[in-house]
Structure formats: structure tokens, C-alpha cells
Short mmCIF file of C-alpha atoms in Angstrom, two decimals:
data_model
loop_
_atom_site.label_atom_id
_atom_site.label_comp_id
_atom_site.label_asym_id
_atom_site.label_seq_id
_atom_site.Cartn_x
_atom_site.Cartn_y
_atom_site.Cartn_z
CA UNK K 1268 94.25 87.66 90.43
CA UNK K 1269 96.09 84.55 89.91
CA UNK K 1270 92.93 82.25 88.90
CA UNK K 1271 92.06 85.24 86.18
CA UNK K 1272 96.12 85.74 84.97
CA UNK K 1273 95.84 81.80 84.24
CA UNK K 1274 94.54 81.51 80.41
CA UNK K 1275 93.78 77.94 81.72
CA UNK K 1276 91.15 78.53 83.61
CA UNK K 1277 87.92 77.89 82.02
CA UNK K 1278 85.68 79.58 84.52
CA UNK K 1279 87.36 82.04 87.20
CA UNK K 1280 84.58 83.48 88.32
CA UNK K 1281 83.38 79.86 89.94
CA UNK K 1282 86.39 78.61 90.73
CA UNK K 1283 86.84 81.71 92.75
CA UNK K 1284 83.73 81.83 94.43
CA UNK K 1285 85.09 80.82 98.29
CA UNK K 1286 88.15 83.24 98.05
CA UNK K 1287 85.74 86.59 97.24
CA UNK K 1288 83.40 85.14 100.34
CA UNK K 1289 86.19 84.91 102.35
CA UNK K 1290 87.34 88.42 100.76
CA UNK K 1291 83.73 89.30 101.74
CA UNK K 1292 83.94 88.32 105.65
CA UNK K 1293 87.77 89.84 105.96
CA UNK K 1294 86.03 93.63 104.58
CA UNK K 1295 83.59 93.63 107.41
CA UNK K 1296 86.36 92.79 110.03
CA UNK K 1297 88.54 95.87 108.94
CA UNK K 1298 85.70 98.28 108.59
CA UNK K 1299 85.10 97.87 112.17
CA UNK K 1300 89.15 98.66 113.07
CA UNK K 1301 90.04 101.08 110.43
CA UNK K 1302 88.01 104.11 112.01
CA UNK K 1303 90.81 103.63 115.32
CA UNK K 1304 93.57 102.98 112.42
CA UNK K 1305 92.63 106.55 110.89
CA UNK K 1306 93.08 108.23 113.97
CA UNK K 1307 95.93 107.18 115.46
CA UNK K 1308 97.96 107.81 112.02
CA UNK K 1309 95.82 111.35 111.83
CA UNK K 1310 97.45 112.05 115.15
CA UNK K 1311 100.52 110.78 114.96
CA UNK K 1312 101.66 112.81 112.03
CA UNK K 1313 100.22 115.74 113.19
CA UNK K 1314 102.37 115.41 116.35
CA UNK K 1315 105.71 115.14 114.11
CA UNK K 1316 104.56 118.01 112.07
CA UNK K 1317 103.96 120.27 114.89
CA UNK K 1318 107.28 119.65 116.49
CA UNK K 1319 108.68 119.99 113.01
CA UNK K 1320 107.24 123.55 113.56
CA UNK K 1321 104.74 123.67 110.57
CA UNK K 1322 102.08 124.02 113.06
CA UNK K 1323 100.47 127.16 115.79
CA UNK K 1324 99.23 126.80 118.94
CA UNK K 1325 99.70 123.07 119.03
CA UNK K 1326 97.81 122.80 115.56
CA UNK K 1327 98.54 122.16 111.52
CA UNK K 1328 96.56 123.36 109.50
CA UNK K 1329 94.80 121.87 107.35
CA UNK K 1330 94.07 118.96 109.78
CA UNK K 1331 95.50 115.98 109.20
CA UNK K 1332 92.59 113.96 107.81
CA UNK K 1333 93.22 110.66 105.89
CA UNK K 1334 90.89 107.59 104.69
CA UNK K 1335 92.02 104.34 104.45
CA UNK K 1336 89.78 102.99 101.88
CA UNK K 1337 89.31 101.01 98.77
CA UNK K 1338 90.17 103.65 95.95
CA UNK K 1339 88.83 104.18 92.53
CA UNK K 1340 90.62 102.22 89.83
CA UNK K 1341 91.43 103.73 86.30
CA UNK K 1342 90.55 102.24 83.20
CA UNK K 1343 93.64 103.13 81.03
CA UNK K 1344 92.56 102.26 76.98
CA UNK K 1345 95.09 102.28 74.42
CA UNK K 1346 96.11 101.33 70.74
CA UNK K 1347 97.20 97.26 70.74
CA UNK K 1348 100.06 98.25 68.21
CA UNK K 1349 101.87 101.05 70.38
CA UNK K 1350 102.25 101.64 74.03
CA UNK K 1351 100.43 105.23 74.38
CA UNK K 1352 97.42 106.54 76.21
CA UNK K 1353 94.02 107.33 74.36
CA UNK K 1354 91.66 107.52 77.22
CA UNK K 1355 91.08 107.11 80.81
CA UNK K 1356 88.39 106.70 82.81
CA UNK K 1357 87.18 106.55 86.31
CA UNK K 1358 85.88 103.51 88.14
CA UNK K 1359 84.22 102.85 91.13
CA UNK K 1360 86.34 101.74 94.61
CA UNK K 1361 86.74 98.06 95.23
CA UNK K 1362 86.46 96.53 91.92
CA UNK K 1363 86.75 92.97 91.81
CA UNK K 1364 89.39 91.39 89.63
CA UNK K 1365 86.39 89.72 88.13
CA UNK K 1366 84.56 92.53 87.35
CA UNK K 1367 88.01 94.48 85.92
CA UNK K 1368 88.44 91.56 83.73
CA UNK K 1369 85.19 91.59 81.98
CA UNK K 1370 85.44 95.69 81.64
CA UNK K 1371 89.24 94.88 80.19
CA UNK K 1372 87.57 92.24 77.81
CA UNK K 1373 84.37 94.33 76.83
CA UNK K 1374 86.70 97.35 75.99
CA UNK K 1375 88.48 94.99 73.62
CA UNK K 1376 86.04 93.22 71.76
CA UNK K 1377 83.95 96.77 71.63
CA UNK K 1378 86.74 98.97 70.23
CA UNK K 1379 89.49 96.55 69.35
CA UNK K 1380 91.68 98.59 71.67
CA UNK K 1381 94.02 97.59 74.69
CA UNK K 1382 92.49 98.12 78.02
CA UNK K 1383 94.00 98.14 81.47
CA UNK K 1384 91.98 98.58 85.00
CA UNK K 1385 94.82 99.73 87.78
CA UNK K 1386 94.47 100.76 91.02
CA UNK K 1387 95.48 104.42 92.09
CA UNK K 1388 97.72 104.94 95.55
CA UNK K 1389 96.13 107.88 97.05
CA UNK K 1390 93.74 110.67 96.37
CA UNK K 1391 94.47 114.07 97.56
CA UNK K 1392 91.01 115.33 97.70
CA UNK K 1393 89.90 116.40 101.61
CA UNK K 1394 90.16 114.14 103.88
CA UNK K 1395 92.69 112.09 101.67
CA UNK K 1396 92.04 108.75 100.56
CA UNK K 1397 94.78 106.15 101.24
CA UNK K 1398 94.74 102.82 99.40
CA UNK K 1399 94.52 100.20 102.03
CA UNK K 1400 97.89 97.87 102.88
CA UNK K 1401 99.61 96.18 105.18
CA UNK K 1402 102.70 98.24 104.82
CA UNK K 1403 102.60 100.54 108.05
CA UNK K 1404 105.54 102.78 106.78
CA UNK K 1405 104.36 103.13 103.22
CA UNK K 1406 101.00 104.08 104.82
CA UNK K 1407 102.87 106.87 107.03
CA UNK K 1408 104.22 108.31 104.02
CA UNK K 1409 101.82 108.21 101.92
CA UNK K 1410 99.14 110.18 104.41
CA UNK K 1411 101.99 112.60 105.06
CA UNK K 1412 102.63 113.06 100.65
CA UNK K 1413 98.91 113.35 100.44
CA UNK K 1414 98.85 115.73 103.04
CA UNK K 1415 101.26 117.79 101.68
CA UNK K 1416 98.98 118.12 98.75
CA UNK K 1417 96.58 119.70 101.30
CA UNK K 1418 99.16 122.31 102.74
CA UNK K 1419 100.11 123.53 99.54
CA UNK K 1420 97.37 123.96 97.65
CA UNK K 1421 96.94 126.71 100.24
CA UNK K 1422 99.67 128.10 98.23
CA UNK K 1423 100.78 128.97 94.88
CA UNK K 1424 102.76 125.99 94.13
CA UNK K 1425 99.48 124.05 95.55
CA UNK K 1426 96.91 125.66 93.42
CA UNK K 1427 98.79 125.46 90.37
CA UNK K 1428 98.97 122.21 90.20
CA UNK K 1429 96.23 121.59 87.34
CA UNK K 1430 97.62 123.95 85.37
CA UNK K 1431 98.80 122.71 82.50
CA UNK K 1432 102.57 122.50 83.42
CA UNK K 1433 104.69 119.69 83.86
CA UNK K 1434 107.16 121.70 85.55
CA UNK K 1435 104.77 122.33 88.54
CA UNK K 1436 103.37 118.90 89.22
CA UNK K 1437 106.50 117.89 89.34
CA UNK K 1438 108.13 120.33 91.80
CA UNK K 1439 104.52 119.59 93.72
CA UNK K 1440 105.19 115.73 94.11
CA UNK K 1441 108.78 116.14 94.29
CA UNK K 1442 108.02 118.44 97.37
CA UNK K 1443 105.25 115.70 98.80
CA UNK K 1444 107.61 112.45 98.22
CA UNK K 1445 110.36 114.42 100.36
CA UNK K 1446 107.76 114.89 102.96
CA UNK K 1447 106.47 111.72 102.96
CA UNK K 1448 109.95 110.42 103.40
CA UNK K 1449 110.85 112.61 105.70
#
């Protein structure tokens, strides 16, 4: 990210050729551990929120299920003259800073518009998707917030939650960050 930030750089994409390999090698290495990673956190959380009572028999429901994965990036396009948001759009999971730069520059000269590619933190579809980090307690809490999202869309305040109200996303990830933190 640094080599592309640098307006000095002539050709990032060469210059950063070894550090993607070496990007390249470390991905295989943690797709062989993150499958143990999963399930230990899965289970570990579960066990809190069962003696927290939220579960029967020994079990929550829905199951703790969480992926630690490369997420989908957004491609946020707006006017150059005013900070507001005209358009977003999905992108596929582990894009390249390289490849986000050329999108960010094609959106530009194409529509003479302002484009950012971000990254998102976590999806709460089922099983949740976690961004990956080193961070071991923002990981907790963010597979218990995304969980929540699972729990209560079981419930009112759950399915409502793409409705168009402010009011209830909000009470639905002020309810989920609490958890998480908890």
C-alpha cells in the first residue's frame, strides 16, 4: 500500500512484484491453520454464551459459525467537489492494492468522479464472515457482534433491520457492539 500511496513511484506494480509472492506463499500457510482457528473461536464463544444462559440443553442457537476470510471490498464513487456518496458497489474478496488502484483510477478517468475501494469488517450473512487480523480480541468481538446479527434476526428487531429505518439499525448494532464487548 505504501509503494502505490507514493506518487513517486513510476511503476508499483514491478517494484512490488516479490512482496505479493511473498503475500502469495504467506495465503497458503494460513489456509491450512485457519479451519482449527474457526473452531476453536466457534467454540469458545459458544461456551461463554451458554453459561451466559442464552443457550438450552448445552446449545445456542443459531450455532456459532464464523469465517475468517478475505472479505469483499466496496467501491465507494463520489462527486470530487463534495464529500457525499453516489454509488457503491461490490467487489470481489482479496483485492490487491494493485488491482484497487487501477479500478480507483479507471472510475476517475471514466466518469470524472472520486472513487474509493475499502475493505468491509464483517459480513453477517450465515456462517459470518470475519475479516482476517492479527488482533485476537477484536476477532472475539467481532464473531460475537456478527453473531448477534444471527440471533436477532430471529426476532423482530433482527428482521427489521433492512427496513428502511435508521432508528432500527442502529438499536441493532448498538445491541451487537455491546455484545461483542461484552
Amino acid at each position: 500500500r505504501q509503494v502505490y500511496a507514493d506518487a513517486s513511484v513510476k511503476n508499483p506494480e514491478m517494484q512490488t512484484q516479490e512482496l505479493r509472492a511473498k503475500r502469495d506463499a504467506i495465503r497458503a500457510k494460513i489456509e491450512l491453520r485457519r479451519p482449527t482457528a474457526e473452531t476453536i473461536i466457534q467454540q469458545q464463544i459458544a461456551s461463554v454464551l451458554v453459561d451466559e444462559g442464552l443457550g438450552a440443553g448445552g446449545e445456542i442457537f443459531p450455532p456459532v459459525a464464523a469465517r475468517i476470510t478475505p472479505l469483499p471490498y466496496l467501491l465507494i464513487i463520489s462527486p470530487r467537489d463534495e464529500i457525499k456518496r453516489v454509488a457503491a458497489e461490490g467487489l470481489q474478496a482479496g483485492l490487491g492494492v494493485d488491482k484497487a488502484d487501477r479500478i480507483e483510477t479507471q472510475v476517475l478517468s471514466a466518469t470524472n468522479q472520486a472513487a474509493l475501494v475499502v475493505p468491509i469488517g464483517g459480513l453477517a450473512a450465515y456462517p459470518t464472515m470475519i475479516q482476517e487480523t492479527g488482533d485476537a480480541l477484536w476477532l472475539m468481538q467481532t464473531v460475537s457482534h456478527e453473531w448477534v446479527h444471527n440471533w436477532l434476526y430471529l426476532r423482530p428487531l433482527g428482521y427489521s433491520y433492512l427496513a428502511d429505518s435508521s432508528v432500527i439499525r442502529t438499536i441493532n448494532e448498538t445491541v451487537a457492539s455491546l455484545d461483542g464487548d461484552e
